[in-house]
DNA sequence: GGGTTGCGTAAGTCATGACTTACGGTAAGT
DNA sequence: ACTTACCGTAAGTCATGACTTACGCAACCC
C-alpha cells in the first residue's frame, strides 16, 4: 500500500530511506560509517550480531542509496553516501514547511475577520 | 538493542520519530495533517483501513511528538506538531555533516603528504 | 432520559523482516 | 596448487507490529 500522493514532481520518495533507517542496527551501522569507511568484517566486529546479518543490513542501506561500496581486493569497503539522506530531508522540509505556511496563512486569515 | 552512542548532549534521539514514520499509512496520515488539522473520523474516511487502526497510528505519532491533539466536544482534532520532525532532522544533519567534514579532512590530509 | 455520534482500548490473527547456520565463490598468501 | 581470509546468498526460525472485530465510555441532539 503506497498511498501515492499525486505528486507532480515525482521525486524518488523517502520510503526506502526511512525503511532502511527504521532499524536500530542499521542506524548504528550508518553512524559507524559516519566516522570512517570500513569493511564488512570490521563493521561486524563492533556489533553483537553475525556477519551475514551485517551484510544483509548493508544491502538494504545500499538499495536505499545511503551507503556506497568499493571493492578492495577481497574486501568490500562501505562508506556513507554523501547525499544519501537527501530524499528524506527534502520530504521532511517540504511537508513541514508547507504545513507551517498553511497554518500561518490560516492564522492571518482568522485574525483579519 | 539501542547501541547507545556515548552522546554527551543526550538529545531525545530520533528513534521514536523514525519508527513512527517508518509505516506508510502513518506517513500518509502525516501528509494529510500537513494540509489541515482533522478529526479521527475525517482522517479515517480517506484511508482503506478501519477507524481503530487510525486511532492506533495517531497514538504512535503522538508518542513520537509528531502530532498534537485538541478536544473539541466529542471530537479529537489532530494536528501536525510544528517541530515534531526536529529530532530526526538534527540527527541527520549532525551525522552527515560530520561525515562530510571528516572526509574533507582526510582528503586534505592525503593531498598534503 | 434515550438514542446517536465520535473515540479509545482489548484481544486475537497474520504478514513482515531481523536473525541464525550452512554453503559457494573470489582474491590474496605461501 | 592449496589454504586461508573475506564476503554474499539460501533457507529456516521467531518476534514485532499492523490490522481486524467487539466493547465501553463521554459528549451532543431530540
PDB file of C-alpha atoms (C1' of nucleotides) in Angstrom:
ATOM      1  CA  UNK A   1       0.000   0.000   0.000  1.00  0.00           C
ATOM      2  CA  UNK A   2       1.650   3.149  -1.192  1.00  0.00           C
ATOM      3  CA  UNK A   3      -0.954   5.926  -0.918  1.00  0.00           C
ATOM      4  CA  UNK A   4       0.809   7.599  -3.820  1.00  0.00           C
ATOM      5  CA  UNK A   5       0.305  11.283  -3.301  1.00  0.00           C
ATOM      6  CA  UNK A   6      -0.470  12.831  -6.673  1.00  0.00           C
ATOM      7  CA  UNK A   7       2.976  14.314  -6.828  1.00  0.00           C
ATOM      8  CA  UNK A   8       3.676  16.360  -9.921  1.00  0.00           C
ATOM      9  CA  UNK A   9       7.415  16.454  -9.410  1.00  0.00           C
ATOM     10  CA  UNK A  10       7.538  12.700  -8.877  1.00  0.00           C
ATOM     11  CA  UNK A  11      10.502  12.760  -6.534  1.00  0.00           C
ATOM     12  CA  UNK A  12      12.154   9.410  -5.733  1.00  0.00           C
ATOM     13  CA  UNK A  13      10.385   9.421  -2.412  1.00  0.00           C
ATOM     14  CA  UNK A  14      11.739   8.909   1.078  1.00  0.00           C
ATOM     15  CA  UNK A  15      10.253   5.466   1.515  1.00  0.00           C
ATOM     16  CA  UNK A  16      13.316   3.241   1.125  1.00  0.00           C
ATOM     17  CA  UNK A  17      15.437   5.662   3.118  1.00  0.00           C
ATOM     18  CA  UNK A  18      13.063   5.704   6.063  1.00  0.00           C
ATOM     19  CA  UNK A  19      12.575   1.971   5.870  1.00  0.00           C
ATOM     20  CA  UNK A  20      16.334   1.491   5.961  1.00  0.00           C
ATOM     21  CA  UNK A  21      16.845   3.845   8.892  1.00  0.00           C
ATOM     22  CA  UNK A  22      13.958   2.364  10.834  1.00  0.00           C
ATOM     23  CA  UNK A  23      16.125  -0.456  12.135  1.00  0.00           C
ATOM     24  CA  UNK A  24      18.357   0.437  15.124  1.00  0.00           C
ATOM     25  CA  UNK A  25      21.171  -1.800  13.957  1.00  0.00           C
ATOM     26  CA  UNK A  26      21.199  -0.119  10.568  1.00  0.00           C
ATOM     27  CA  UNK A  27      21.208   3.300  12.194  1.00  0.00           C
ATOM     28  CA  UNK A  28      24.188   2.206  14.263  1.00  0.00           C
ATOM     29  CA  UNK A  29      25.945   0.985  11.113  1.00  0.00           C
ATOM     30  CA  UNK A  30      25.311   4.333   9.481  1.00  0.00           C
ATOM     31  CA  UNK A  31      26.764   6.112  12.499  1.00  0.00           C
ATOM     32  CA  UNK A  32      29.759   3.813  12.377  1.00  0.00           C
ATOM     33  CA  UNK A  33      30.311   4.652   8.711  1.00  0.00           C
ATOM     34  CA  UNK A  34      29.901   8.313   9.553  1.00  0.00           C
ATOM     35  CA  UNK A  35      33.197   8.023  11.363  1.00  0.00           C
ATOM     36  CA  UNK A  36      35.078   6.320   8.554  1.00  0.00           C
ATOM     37  CA  UNK A  37      34.557   3.812   5.741  1.00  0.00           C
ATOM     38  CA  UNK A  38      35.042   0.199   6.768  1.00  0.00           C
ATOM     39  CA  UNK A  39      34.943  -3.384   5.541  1.00  0.00           C
ATOM     40  CA  UNK A  40      32.115  -5.743   6.368  1.00  0.00           C
ATOM     41  CA  UNK A  41      34.120  -7.691   8.917  1.00  0.00           C
ATOM     42  CA  UNK A  42      35.364  -4.524  10.546  1.00  0.00           C
ATOM     43  CA  UNK A  43      31.811  -3.316  10.927  1.00  0.00           C
ATOM     44  CA  UNK A  44      30.549  -6.664  12.158  1.00  0.00           C
ATOM     45  CA  UNK A  45      33.257  -6.727  14.828  1.00  0.00           C
ATOM     46  CA  UNK A  46      31.525  -3.859  16.567  1.00  0.00           C
ATOM     47  CA  UNK A  47      28.123  -5.486  16.756  1.00  0.00           C
ATOM     48  CA  UNK A  48      26.585  -8.374  18.662  1.00  0.00           C
ATOM     49  CA  UNK A  49      25.105  -9.886  15.506  1.00  0.00           C
ATOM     50  CA  UNK A  50      26.596 -12.207  12.912  1.00  0.00           C
ATOM     51  CA  UNK A  51      28.477 -11.024   9.851  1.00  0.00           C
ATOM     52  CA  UNK A  52      25.786 -12.207   7.412  1.00  0.00           C
ATOM     53  CA  UNK A  53      23.286 -10.087   9.292  1.00  0.00           C
ATOM     54  CA  UNK A  54      25.541  -7.079   8.733  1.00  0.00           C
ATOM     55  CA  UNK A  55      25.797  -7.992   5.059  1.00  0.00           C
ATOM     56  CA  UNK A  56      22.034  -8.031   4.773  1.00  0.00           C
ATOM     57  CA  UNK A  57      21.751  -4.693   6.509  1.00  0.00           C
ATOM     58  CA  UNK A  58      24.361  -3.210   4.197  1.00  0.00           C
ATOM     59  CA  UNK A  59      22.375  -4.452   1.253  1.00  0.00           C
ATOM     60  CA  UNK A  60      19.278  -2.618   2.461  1.00  0.00           C
ATOM     61  CA  UNK A  61      21.288   0.522   3.125  1.00  0.00           C
ATOM     62  CA  UNK A  62      22.841   0.281  -0.302  1.00  0.00           C
ATOM     63  CA  UNK A  63      19.490  -0.175  -2.039  1.00  0.00           C
ATOM     64  CA  UNK A  64      18.258   2.910  -0.225  1.00  0.00           C
ATOM     65  CA  UNK A  65      21.235   4.874  -1.517  1.00  0.00           C
ATOM     66  CA  UNK A  66      22.580   5.543   1.946  1.00  0.00           C
ATOM     67  CA  UNK A  67      25.928   3.790   1.518  1.00  0.00           C
ATOM     68  CA  UNK A  68      28.322   3.033  -1.315  1.00  0.00           C
ATOM     69  CA  UNK A  69      30.621   0.073  -1.895  1.00  0.00           C
ATOM     70  CA  UNK A  70      34.146  -0.119  -3.216  1.00  0.00           C
ATOM     71  CA  UNK A  71      35.979  -3.382  -3.790  1.00  0.00           C
ATOM     72  CA  UNK A  72      39.473  -3.533  -2.387  1.00  0.00           C
ATOM     73  CA  UNK A  73      40.971  -6.930  -3.061  1.00  0.00           C
ATOM     74  CA  UNK A  74      38.672  -9.441  -1.439  1.00  0.00           C
ATOM     75  CA  UNK A  75      37.405  -6.773   0.891  1.00  0.00           C
ATOM     76  CA  UNK A  76      34.319  -4.637   0.319  1.00  0.00           C
ATOM     77  CA  UNK A  77      34.689  -1.158   1.741  1.00  0.00           C
ATOM     78  CA  UNK A  78      31.401   0.513   2.623  1.00  0.00           C
ATOM     79  CA  UNK A  79      31.103   4.263   3.023  1.00  0.00           C
ATOM     80  CA  UNK A  80      28.393   6.778   3.777  1.00  0.00           C
ATOM     81  CA  UNK A  81      26.813   8.144   0.593  1.00  0.00           C
ATOM     82  CA  UNK A  82      27.290  11.928   0.782  1.00  0.00           C
ATOM     83  CA  UNK A  83      23.730  12.824  -0.169  1.00  0.00           C
ATOM     84  CA  UNK A  84      22.016   9.600   0.776  1.00  0.00           C
ATOM     85  CA  UNK A  85      19.757  11.337   3.253  1.00  0.00           C
ATOM     86  CA  UNK A  86      18.667  13.978   0.755  1.00  0.00           C
ATOM     87  CA  UNK A  87      15.322  12.387  -0.198  1.00  0.00           C
ATOM     88  CA  UNK A  88      14.308  12.111   3.425  1.00  0.00           C
ATOM     89  CA  UNK A  89      15.455  15.622   4.222  1.00  0.00           C
ATOM     90  CA  UNK A  90      13.578  17.024   1.242  1.00  0.00           C
ATOM     91  CA  UNK A  91      10.408  15.222   2.220  1.00  0.00           C
ATOM     92  CA  UNK A  92      10.588  16.486   5.790  1.00  0.00           C
ATOM     93  CA  UNK A  93      11.356  20.036   4.727  1.00  0.00           C
ATOM     94  CA  UNK A  94       8.591  20.196   2.205  1.00  0.00           C
ATOM     95  CA  UNK A  95       5.922  18.657   4.376  1.00  0.00           C
ATOM     96  CA  UNK A  96       6.644  20.685   7.498  1.00  0.00           C
ATOM     97  CA  UNK A  97       7.360  23.941   5.745  1.00  0.00           C
ATOM     98  CA  UNK A  98       4.142  23.724   3.761  1.00  0.00           C
ATOM     99  CA  UNK A  99       2.209  22.925   6.904  1.00  0.00           C
ATOM    100  CA  UNK A 100       3.663  25.857   8.776  1.00  0.00           C
ATOM    101  CA  UNK A 101       2.893  28.193   5.902  1.00  0.00           C
ATOM    102  CA  UNK A 102      -0.656  26.908   5.755  1.00  0.00           C
ATOM    103  CA  UNK A 103      -1.053  27.460   9.471  1.00  0.00           C
ATOM    104  CA  UNK A 104       0.372  30.968   9.290  1.00  0.00           C
ATOM    105  CA  UNK A 105      -1.957  31.712   6.405  1.00  0.00           C
ATOM    106  CA  UNK A 106      -4.938  30.495   8.325  1.00  0.00           C
ATOM    107  CA  UNK A 107      -3.976  32.412  11.441  1.00  0.00           C
ATOM    108  CA  UNK A 108      -3.612  35.629   9.441  1.00  0.00           C
ATOM    109  CA  UNK A 109      -6.920  34.951   7.770  1.00  0.00           C
ATOM    110  CA  UNK A 110      -8.734  34.466  11.033  1.00  0.00           C
ATOM    111  CA  UNK A 111      -7.107  37.500  12.558  1.00  0.00           C
ATOM    112  CA  UNK A 112      -8.379  39.662   9.714  1.00  0.00           C
ATOM    113  CA  UNK A 113     -12.039  38.680  10.141  1.00  0.00           C
TER     114      UNK A 113
ATOM    115  CA  UNK B   1      19.033  -3.153  21.458  1.00  0.00           C
ATOM    116  CA  UNK B   2      19.870   0.531  21.466  1.00  0.00           C
ATOM    117  CA  UNK B   3      23.580   0.777  20.655  1.00  0.00           C
ATOM    118  CA  UNK B   4      23.587   3.940  22.727  1.00  0.00           C
ATOM    119  CA  UNK B   5      26.196   6.163  21.192  1.00  0.00           C
ATOM    120  CA  UNK B   6      28.082   7.839  24.015  1.00  0.00           C
ATOM    121  CA  UNK B   7      26.272  11.061  23.431  1.00  0.00           C
ATOM    122  CA  UNK B   8      27.284  13.883  25.729  1.00  0.00           C
ATOM    123  CA  UNK B   9      24.422  16.153  24.795  1.00  0.00           C
ATOM    124  CA  UNK B  10      21.927  13.354  25.389  1.00  0.00           C
ATOM    125  CA  UNK B  11      19.433  14.531  22.786  1.00  0.00           C
ATOM    126  CA  UNK B  12      15.989  12.875  22.842  1.00  0.00           C
ATOM    127  CA  UNK B  13      17.062  10.786  19.900  1.00  0.00           C
ATOM    128  CA  UNK B  14      15.365  10.249  16.573  1.00  0.00           C
ATOM    129  CA  UNK B  15      14.306   6.690  17.347  1.00  0.00           C
ATOM    130  CA  UNK B  16      10.582   7.134  18.050  1.00  0.00           C
ATOM    131  CA  UNK B  17      10.253   9.629  15.208  1.00  0.00           C
ATOM    132  CA  UNK B  18      11.799   7.295  12.657  1.00  0.00           C
ATOM    133  CA  UNK B  19       9.850   4.351  13.993  1.00  0.00           C
ATOM    134  CA  UNK B  20       6.641   6.341  13.638  1.00  0.00           C
ATOM    135  CA  UNK B  21       7.414   7.499  10.117  1.00  0.00           C
ATOM    136  CA  UNK B  22       8.504   4.042   9.029  1.00  0.00           C
ATOM    137  CA  UNK B  23       4.926   2.989   8.368  1.00  0.00           C
ATOM    138  CA  UNK B  24       3.444   4.147   5.038  1.00  0.00           C
ATOM    139  CA  UNK B  25      -0.005   4.649   6.492  1.00  0.00           C
ATOM    140  CA  UNK B  26       1.388   6.861   9.209  1.00  0.00           C
ATOM    141  CA  UNK B  27       3.346   8.873   6.664  1.00  0.00           C
ATOM    142  CA  UNK B  28       0.140   9.345   4.696  1.00  0.00           C
ATOM    143  CA  UNK B  29      -1.636  10.492   7.844  1.00  0.00           C
ATOM    144  CA  UNK B  30       1.120  12.990   8.482  1.00  0.00           C
ATOM    145  CA  UNK B  31       0.801  14.291   4.939  1.00  0.00           C
ATOM    146  CA  UNK B  32      -2.926  14.558   5.404  1.00  0.00           C
ATOM    147  CA  UNK B  33      -2.435  16.578   8.581  1.00  0.00           C
ATOM    148  CA  UNK B  34       0.105  18.716   6.764  1.00  0.00           C
ATOM    149  CA  UNK B  35      -2.821  20.046   4.760  1.00  0.00           C
ATOM    150  CA  UNK B  36      -5.029  20.824   7.742  1.00  0.00           C
ATOM    151  CA  UNK B  37      -5.919  19.523  11.208  1.00  0.00           C
ATOM    152  CA  UNK B  38      -8.661  16.904  11.233  1.00  0.00           C
ATOM    153  CA  UNK B  39     -10.693  14.624  13.454  1.00  0.00           C
ATOM    154  CA  UNK B  40     -10.091  10.908  13.656  1.00  0.00           C
ATOM    155  CA  UNK B  41     -13.139  10.010  11.580  1.00  0.00           C
ATOM    156  CA  UNK B  42     -12.281  12.603   8.963  1.00  0.00           C
ATOM    157  CA  UNK B  43      -8.825  11.121   8.651  1.00  0.00           C
ATOM    158  CA  UNK B  44     -10.091   7.557   8.602  1.00  0.00           C
ATOM    159  CA  UNK B  45     -12.506   8.426   5.789  1.00  0.00           C
ATOM    160  CA  UNK B  46      -9.546   8.883   3.471  1.00  0.00           C
ATOM    161  CA  UNK B  47      -7.966   5.516   4.162  1.00  0.00           C
ATOM    162  CA  UNK B  48      -8.800   1.913   3.369  1.00  0.00           C
ATOM    163  CA  UNK B  49      -8.294   0.832   6.965  1.00  0.00           C
ATOM    164  CA  UNK B  50     -10.613   0.868   9.954  1.00  0.00           C
ATOM    165  CA  UNK B  51     -11.012   3.803  12.306  1.00  0.00           C
ATOM    166  CA  UNK B  52      -9.424   1.979  15.268  1.00  0.00           C
ATOM    167  CA  UNK B  53      -6.363   1.380  13.124  1.00  0.00           C
ATOM    168  CA  UNK B  54      -6.150   5.121  12.531  1.00  0.00           C
ATOM    169  CA  UNK B  55      -6.525   5.707  16.258  1.00  0.00           C
ATOM    170  CA  UNK B  56      -3.622   3.392  16.938  1.00  0.00           C
ATOM    171  CA  UNK B  57      -1.480   5.122  14.343  1.00  0.00           C
ATOM    172  CA  UNK B  58      -2.310   8.504  15.827  1.00  0.00           C
ATOM    173  CA  UNK B  59      -1.253   7.224  19.207  1.00  0.00           C
ATOM    174  CA  UNK B  60       2.155   6.245  17.854  1.00  0.00           C
ATOM    175  CA  UNK B  61       2.508   9.588  16.085  1.00  0.00           C
ATOM    176  CA  UNK B  62       1.529  11.396  19.257  1.00  0.00           C
ATOM    177  CA  UNK B  63       4.006   9.470  21.386  1.00  0.00           C
ATOM    178  CA  UNK B  64       6.698  10.386  18.889  1.00  0.00           C
ATOM    179  CA  UNK B  65       5.783  14.045  19.219  1.00  0.00           C
ATOM    180  CA  UNK B  66       4.797  14.358  15.581  1.00  0.00           C
ATOM    181  CA  UNK B  67       1.170  15.319  16.143  1.00  0.00           C
ATOM    182  CA  UNK B  68      -0.852  17.111  18.803  1.00  0.00           C
ATOM    183  CA  UNK B  69      -4.427  16.591  19.990  1.00  0.00           C
ATOM    184  CA  UNK B  70      -7.106  19.051  20.918  1.00  0.00           C
ATOM    185  CA  UNK B  71     -10.514  18.024  22.228  1.00  0.00           C
ATOM    186  CA  UNK B  72     -13.453  19.692  20.558  1.00  0.00           C
ATOM    187  CA  UNK B  73     -16.676  18.405  22.010  1.00  0.00           C
ATOM    188  CA  UNK B  74     -16.660  14.673  21.485  1.00  0.00           C
ATOM    189  CA  UNK B  75     -14.243  15.071  18.631  1.00  0.00           C
ATOM    190  CA  UNK B  76     -10.479  14.871  18.858  1.00  0.00           C
ATOM    191  CA  UNK B  77      -8.718  17.185  16.455  1.00  0.00           C
ATOM    192  CA  UNK B  78      -5.238  16.064  15.471  1.00  0.00           C
ATOM    193  CA  UNK B  79      -2.694  18.473  14.013  1.00  0.00           C
ATOM    194  CA  UNK B  80       0.901  18.348  12.863  1.00  0.00           C
ATOM    195  CA  UNK B  81       3.321  19.285  15.646  1.00  0.00           C
ATOM    196  CA  UNK B  82       5.303  22.252  14.316  1.00  0.00           C
ATOM    197  CA  UNK B  83       8.721  20.954  15.303  1.00  0.00           C
ATOM    198  CA  UNK B  84       7.923  17.280  15.545  1.00  0.00           C
ATOM    199  CA  UNK B  85      10.473  16.377  12.931  1.00  0.00           C
ATOM    200  CA  UNK B  86      13.237  18.330  14.626  1.00  0.00           C
ATOM    201  CA  UNK B  87      14.923  15.383  16.376  1.00  0.00           C
ATOM    202  CA  UNK B  88      15.148  13.465  13.133  1.00  0.00           C
ATOM    203  CA  UNK B  89      16.380  16.478  11.206  1.00  0.00           C
ATOM    204  CA  UNK B  90      19.020  17.198  13.830  1.00  0.00           C
ATOM    205  CA  UNK B  91      20.220  13.625  13.771  1.00  0.00           C
ATOM    206  CA  UNK B  92      20.503  13.585  10.001  1.00  0.00           C
ATOM    207  CA  UNK B  93      22.252  16.922   9.867  1.00  0.00           C
ATOM    208  CA  UNK B  94      24.764  16.073  12.525  1.00  0.00           C
ATOM    209  CA  UNK B  95      25.623  12.649  11.195  1.00  0.00           C
ATOM    210  CA  UNK B  96      26.012  13.631   7.577  1.00  0.00           C
ATOM    211  CA  UNK B  97      27.706  16.943   8.200  1.00  0.00           C
ATOM    212  CA  UNK B  98      30.258  15.357  10.497  1.00  0.00           C
ATOM    213  CA  UNK B  99      30.912  12.643   7.965  1.00  0.00           C
ATOM    214  CA  UNK B 100      31.455  15.107   5.160  1.00  0.00           C
ATOM    215  CA  UNK B 101      33.813  17.159   7.297  1.00  0.00           C
ATOM    216  CA  UNK B 102      35.748  14.044   8.213  1.00  0.00           C
ATOM    217  CA  UNK B 103      36.023  13.118   4.557  1.00  0.00           C
ATOM    218  CA  UNK B 104      37.154  16.573   3.557  1.00  0.00           C
ATOM    219  CA  UNK B 105      39.718  16.498   6.359  1.00  0.00           C
ATOM    220  CA  UNK B 106      41.047  13.175   5.227  1.00  0.00           C
ATOM    221  CA  UNK B 107      41.219  14.247   1.601  1.00  0.00           C
ATOM    222  CA  UNK B 108      43.161  17.361   2.544  1.00  0.00           C
ATOM    223  CA  UNK B 109      45.461  15.302   4.712  1.00  0.00           C
ATOM    224  CA  UNK B 110      46.221  12.845   1.962  1.00  0.00           C
ATOM    225  CA  UNK B 111      46.733  15.612  -0.552  1.00  0.00           C
ATOM    226  CA  UNK B 112      49.366  17.192   1.690  1.00  0.00           C
ATOM    227  CA  UNK B 113      51.525  14.060   2.011  1.00  0.00           C
TER     228      UNK B 113
ATOM    229  C1'  DG C   1     -33.588  10.442  29.681  1.00  0.00           C
ATOM    230  C1'  DG C   2     -32.748   7.645  25.384  1.00  0.00           C
ATOM    231  C1'  DG C   3     -30.542   7.301  21.163  1.00  0.00           C
ATOM    232  C1'  DT C   4     -26.596   8.656  18.411  1.00  0.00           C
ATOM    233  C1'  DT C   5     -22.091  10.086  17.203  1.00  0.00           C
ATOM    234  C1'  DG C   6     -17.104  10.024  17.985  1.00  0.00           C
ATOM    235  C1'  DC C   7     -13.109   7.758  20.203  1.00  0.00           C
ATOM    236  C1'  DG C   8     -10.042   4.824  22.598  1.00  0.00           C
ATOM    237  C1'  DT C   9      -8.847   0.148  24.209  1.00  0.00           C
ATOM    238  C1'  DA C  10      -8.735  -5.098  24.377  1.00  0.00           C
ATOM    239  C1'  DA C  11      -7.870  -9.337  22.310  1.00  0.00           C
ATOM    240  C1'  DG C  12      -6.708 -12.106  18.626  1.00  0.00           C
ATOM    241  C1'  DT C  13      -4.880 -13.042  13.688  1.00  0.00           C
ATOM    242  C1'  DC C  14      -1.463 -12.775  10.200  1.00  0.00           C
ATOM    243  C1'  DA C  15       2.389 -10.947   7.454  1.00  0.00           C
ATOM    244  C1'  DT C  16       6.888  -8.806   7.505  1.00  0.00           C
ATOM    245  C1'  DG C  17      11.548  -8.717   8.488  1.00  0.00           C
ATOM    246  C1'  DA C  18      15.677  -9.409  11.574  1.00  0.00           C
ATOM    247  C1'  DC C  19      18.256 -13.013  12.931  1.00  0.00           C
ATOM    248  C1'  DT C  20      20.599 -17.707  12.687  1.00  0.00           C
ATOM    249  C1'  DT C  21      23.575 -21.605  10.411  1.00  0.00           C
ATOM    250  C1'  DA C  22      25.230 -23.597   6.198  1.00  0.00           C
ATOM    251  C1'  DC C  23      27.129 -23.120   1.874  1.00  0.00           C
ATOM    252  C1'  DG C  24      29.665 -21.427  -2.530  1.00  0.00           C
ATOM    253  C1'  DG C  25      32.674 -18.399  -4.783  1.00  0.00           C
ATOM    254  C1'  DT C  26      36.561 -14.997  -5.499  1.00  0.00           C
ATOM    255  C1'  DA C  27      41.052 -12.887  -4.330  1.00  0.00           C
ATOM    256  C1'  DA C  28      45.366 -12.970  -1.694  1.00  0.00           C
ATOM    257  C1'  DG C  29      49.292 -15.536   0.837  1.00  0.00           C
ATOM    258  C1'  DT C  30      52.882 -19.466   0.919  1.00  0.00           C
TER     259       DT C  30
ATOM    260  C1'  DA D   1      48.071 -25.607  -6.467  1.00  0.00           C
ATOM    261  C1'  DC D   2      46.283 -25.340  -1.543  1.00  0.00           C
ATOM    262  C1'  DT D   3      44.980 -22.970   2.067  1.00  0.00           C
ATOM    263  C1'  DT D   4      43.100 -19.057   4.151  1.00  0.00           C
ATOM    264  C1'  DA D   5      40.634 -14.715   4.616  1.00  0.00           C
ATOM    265  C1'  DC D   6      36.517 -12.171   3.119  1.00  0.00           C
ATOM    266  C1'  DC D   7      32.087 -11.874   1.556  1.00  0.00           C
ATOM    267  C1'  DG D   8      27.235 -12.708  -0.393  1.00  0.00           C
ATOM    268  C1'  DT D   9      23.216 -15.793  -0.645  1.00  0.00           C
ATOM    269  C1'  DA D  10      19.829 -19.567   0.739  1.00  0.00           C
ATOM    270  C1'  DA D  11      16.740 -21.470   3.887  1.00  0.00           C
ATOM    271  C1'  DG D  12      14.503 -21.641   8.072  1.00  0.00           C
ATOM    272  C1'  DT D  13      13.033 -19.712  12.844  1.00  0.00           C
ATOM    273  C1'  DC D  14      10.940 -16.337  15.718  1.00  0.00           C
ATOM    274  C1'  DA D  15       9.432 -11.805  17.381  1.00  0.00           C
ATOM    275  C1'  DT D  16       7.290  -7.442  16.224  1.00  0.00           C
ATOM    276  C1'  DG D  17       3.619  -4.770  14.763  1.00  0.00           C
ATOM    277  C1'  DA D  18      -0.305  -3.583  11.573  1.00  0.00           C
ATOM    278  C1'  DC D  19      -4.707  -4.958  11.059  1.00  0.00           C
ATOM    279  C1'  DT D  20      -9.457  -6.807  12.414  1.00  0.00           C
ATOM    280  C1'  DT D  21     -13.937  -7.115  15.425  1.00  0.00           C
ATOM    281  C1'  DA D  22     -16.024  -6.300  19.852  1.00  0.00           C
ATOM    282  C1'  DC D  23     -16.638  -3.476  23.597  1.00  0.00           C
ATOM    283  C1'  DG D  24     -17.080   0.635  26.966  1.00  0.00           C
ATOM    284  C1'  DC D  25     -17.309   5.447  27.797  1.00  0.00           C
ATOM    285  C1'  DA D  26     -18.121  10.550  27.312  1.00  0.00           C
ATOM    286  C1'  DA D  27     -20.397  14.335  24.859  1.00  0.00           C
ATOM    287  C1'  DC D  28     -24.061  16.209  21.769  1.00  0.00           C
ATOM    288  C1'  DC D  29     -29.272  16.065  19.885  1.00  0.00           C
ATOM    289  C1'  DC D  30     -34.402  15.429  20.321  1.00  0.00           C
TER     290       DC D  30
END
